[in-house]
Short mmCIF file of C-alpha atoms in Angstrom, two decimals:
data_model
loop_
_atom_site.label_atom_id
_atom_site.label_comp_id
_atom_site.label_asym_id
_atom_site.label_seq_id
_atom_site.Cartn_x
_atom_site.Cartn_y
_atom_site.Cartn_z
CA MET A 1 -70.47 -11.33 18.48
CA ALA A 2 -73.30 -11.50 16.27
CA GLY A 3 -74.02 -12.67 12.56
CA HIS A 4 -73.78 -16.52 11.38
CA HIS A 5 -70.94 -17.62 13.83
CA GLY A 6 -71.93 -15.20 16.56
CA ILE A 7 -71.97 -16.40 20.30
CA PHE A 8 -75.12 -14.03 20.59
CA SER A 9 -76.70 -14.79 17.62
CA LEU A 10 -76.48 -18.44 18.42
CA THR A 11 -77.10 -18.26 22.28
CA PRO A 12 -78.86 -14.94 22.85
CA LEU A 13 -79.38 -15.69 26.91
CA TRP A 14 -75.23 -14.91 27.33
CA LEU A 15 -76.61 -11.43 26.63
CA LEU A 16 -78.39 -11.72 29.87
CA ALA A 17 -74.78 -13.19 31.19
CA PHE A 18 -73.38 -9.44 30.83
CA VAL A 19 -76.40 -7.81 32.58
CA GLY A 20 -75.43 -10.54 35.67
CA LEU A 21 -71.88 -9.19 35.34
CA GLY A 22 -73.18 -5.86 35.74
CA VAL A 23 -75.17 -6.74 38.81
CA TYR A 24 -72.22 -8.58 40.24
CA ALA A 25 -69.89 -5.58 39.56
CA CYS A 26 -71.80 -3.25 41.61
CA ALA A 27 -71.70 -5.62 44.56
CA LYS A 28 -69.70 -4.71 47.26
CA ASP A 29 -68.24 -8.33 47.92
CA GLU A 30 -66.04 -10.86 46.16
CA ARG A 31 -68.61 -11.15 43.22
CA ARG A 32 -67.23 -7.96 42.12
CA TRP A 33 -63.96 -8.99 41.47
CA PHE A 34 -65.25 -11.84 39.90
CA ALA A 35 -67.26 -9.92 37.45
CA LEU A 36 -64.41 -7.52 36.84
CA SER A 37 -61.95 -10.82 36.11
CA VAL A 38 -64.58 -12.17 33.71
CA LEU A 39 -65.14 -9.06 31.68
CA LEU A 40 -61.41 -7.98 31.71
CA LEU A 41 -60.52 -11.77 30.40
CA ALA A 42 -63.39 -11.46 27.77
CA VAL A 43 -61.97 -8.11 26.52
CA VAL A 44 -58.64 -9.37 26.30
CA CYS A 45 -59.28 -12.50 24.77
CA LEU A 46 -61.96 -11.03 22.06
CA SER A 47 -59.72 -8.26 21.44
CA PHE A 48 -56.35 -10.53 20.90
CA TYR A 49 -58.45 -12.55 18.12
CA VAL A 50 -60.54 -9.91 16.28
CA LEU A 51 -57.15 -7.97 16.02
CA ARG A 52 -55.22 -10.56 14.53
CA PRO A 53 -54.77 -10.49 10.59
CA GLU A 54 -57.34 -12.12 8.84
CA HIS A 55 -55.20 -14.58 7.54
CA ASP A 56 -54.17 -15.68 10.87
CA ARG A 57 -57.35 -15.81 12.26
CA ASN A 58 -58.84 -17.95 9.92
CA TYR A 59 -58.40 -21.36 11.28
CA GLY A 60 -59.88 -23.22 8.49
CA GLY A 61 -62.51 -25.86 8.97
CA VAL A 62 -65.72 -24.79 10.47
CA SER A 63 -67.32 -24.65 13.86
CA SER A 64 -70.27 -24.06 15.38
CA GLY A 65 -69.43 -20.66 16.85
CA PHE A 66 -66.73 -18.69 17.86
CA ARG A 67 -64.71 -20.94 19.45
CA TRP A 68 -62.14 -18.87 21.10
CA MET A 69 -64.63 -17.62 23.58
CA PHE A 70 -66.20 -21.23 24.32
CA TRP A 71 -64.04 -21.38 27.53
CA PHE A 72 -65.78 -18.37 28.79
CA ILE A 73 -69.11 -20.70 29.18
CA PRO A 74 -68.86 -21.69 32.57
CA PHE A 75 -68.01 -17.91 34.03
CA TRP A 76 -71.25 -16.75 31.97
CA LEU A 77 -73.42 -19.53 33.46
CA LEU A 78 -72.52 -18.28 37.26
CA ALA A 79 -72.96 -14.69 35.90
CA LEU A 80 -76.62 -15.96 34.63
CA LEU A 81 -77.65 -16.30 38.34
CA PRO A 82 -78.95 -12.73 39.61
CA VAL A 83 -80.73 -12.20 36.15
CA ALA A 84 -82.34 -15.62 36.50
CA ASP A 85 -83.14 -14.69 40.06
CA TRP A 86 -84.65 -11.38 38.80
CA ALA A 87 -86.57 -12.99 35.72
CA SER A 88 -88.34 -15.70 38.23
CA GLY A 89 -90.65 -13.41 39.50
CA ARG A 90 -91.87 -11.84 36.26
CA PRO A 91 -93.81 -14.34 33.98
CA TRP A 92 -92.82 -12.17 30.80
CA MET A 93 -89.04 -12.30 31.33
CA ARG A 94 -89.31 -15.73 32.02
CA ARG A 95 -90.66 -16.25 28.62
CA VAL A 96 -87.95 -14.15 27.06
CA CYS A 97 -85.47 -16.34 29.04
CA TYR A 98 -87.32 -19.46 27.85
CA LEU A 99 -87.15 -18.33 23.83
CA MET A 100 -83.37 -17.42 24.57
CA PHE A 101 -82.70 -20.71 25.88
CA ALA A 102 -84.45 -22.71 23.18
CA ILE A 103 -82.56 -20.93 20.58
CA GLY A 104 -79.39 -21.69 22.43
CA ALA A 105 -80.44 -25.46 22.59
CA PHE A 106 -81.35 -25.39 18.83
CA SER A 107 -78.06 -24.21 18.07
CA VAL A 108 -76.58 -26.82 19.83
CA HIS A 109 -78.84 -29.64 18.62
CA TYR A 110 -78.01 -28.44 15.08
CA GLY A 111 -74.29 -29.37 15.55
CA LEU A 112 -74.55 -32.78 17.23
CA ASN A 113 -74.51 -35.19 14.38
CA ASN A 114 -71.18 -33.34 13.28
CA PRO A 115 -69.88 -30.66 15.32
CA TRP A 116 -67.81 -29.32 12.40
CA THR A 117 -70.86 -28.28 10.63
CA GLN A 118 -72.08 -24.62 9.96
CA PRO A 119 -74.23 -23.26 12.41
CA TRP A 120 -77.67 -23.12 11.43
CA ILE A 121 -77.86 -19.59 10.83
CA PHE A 122 -74.99 -19.91 8.05
CA ASP A 123 -77.15 -22.82 6.29
CA HIS A 124 -80.48 -20.79 6.63
CA TRP A 125 -78.86 -17.55 4.97
CA THR A 126 -77.10 -19.67 2.34
CA TRP A 127 -80.24 -21.36 1.62
CA LEU A 128 -82.21 -17.73 1.56
CA GLN A 129 -79.12 -16.97 -0.73
CA TRP A 130 -78.25 -13.82 1.70
CA ILE A 131 -74.69 -15.12 1.67
CA ASP A 132 -72.49 -17.12 -0.87
CA TYR A 133 -69.01 -18.09 0.21
CA GLN A 134 -68.66 -20.73 -2.66
#
């Protein structure tokens, strides 16, 4: 979830989606079931892939993120709504959201020429010589 291929490292805005899911989970209407369903599916999907033996989950090649979780993005976008509503009235929080969005937009832009390139964090850490997978 964090690190050079982490969902939250590359698109920190998704952290706020989980806050939104928490808001929806406390609702007394159908939003509660939406939130609980998304959370349950995310935990099951993430657990399945993380608990696989390493040789089995190393799918080879490269990807610009944890691709097994990409299909949750539409659900997470819907979960951002209550947080966006709340943040709209707080200038400091809007700036935080803009920064989180900008990091995610940069992550997307970095991989546009070749979607099978390593994420920018991986390349930057390699350049800094913090990691070496050669």
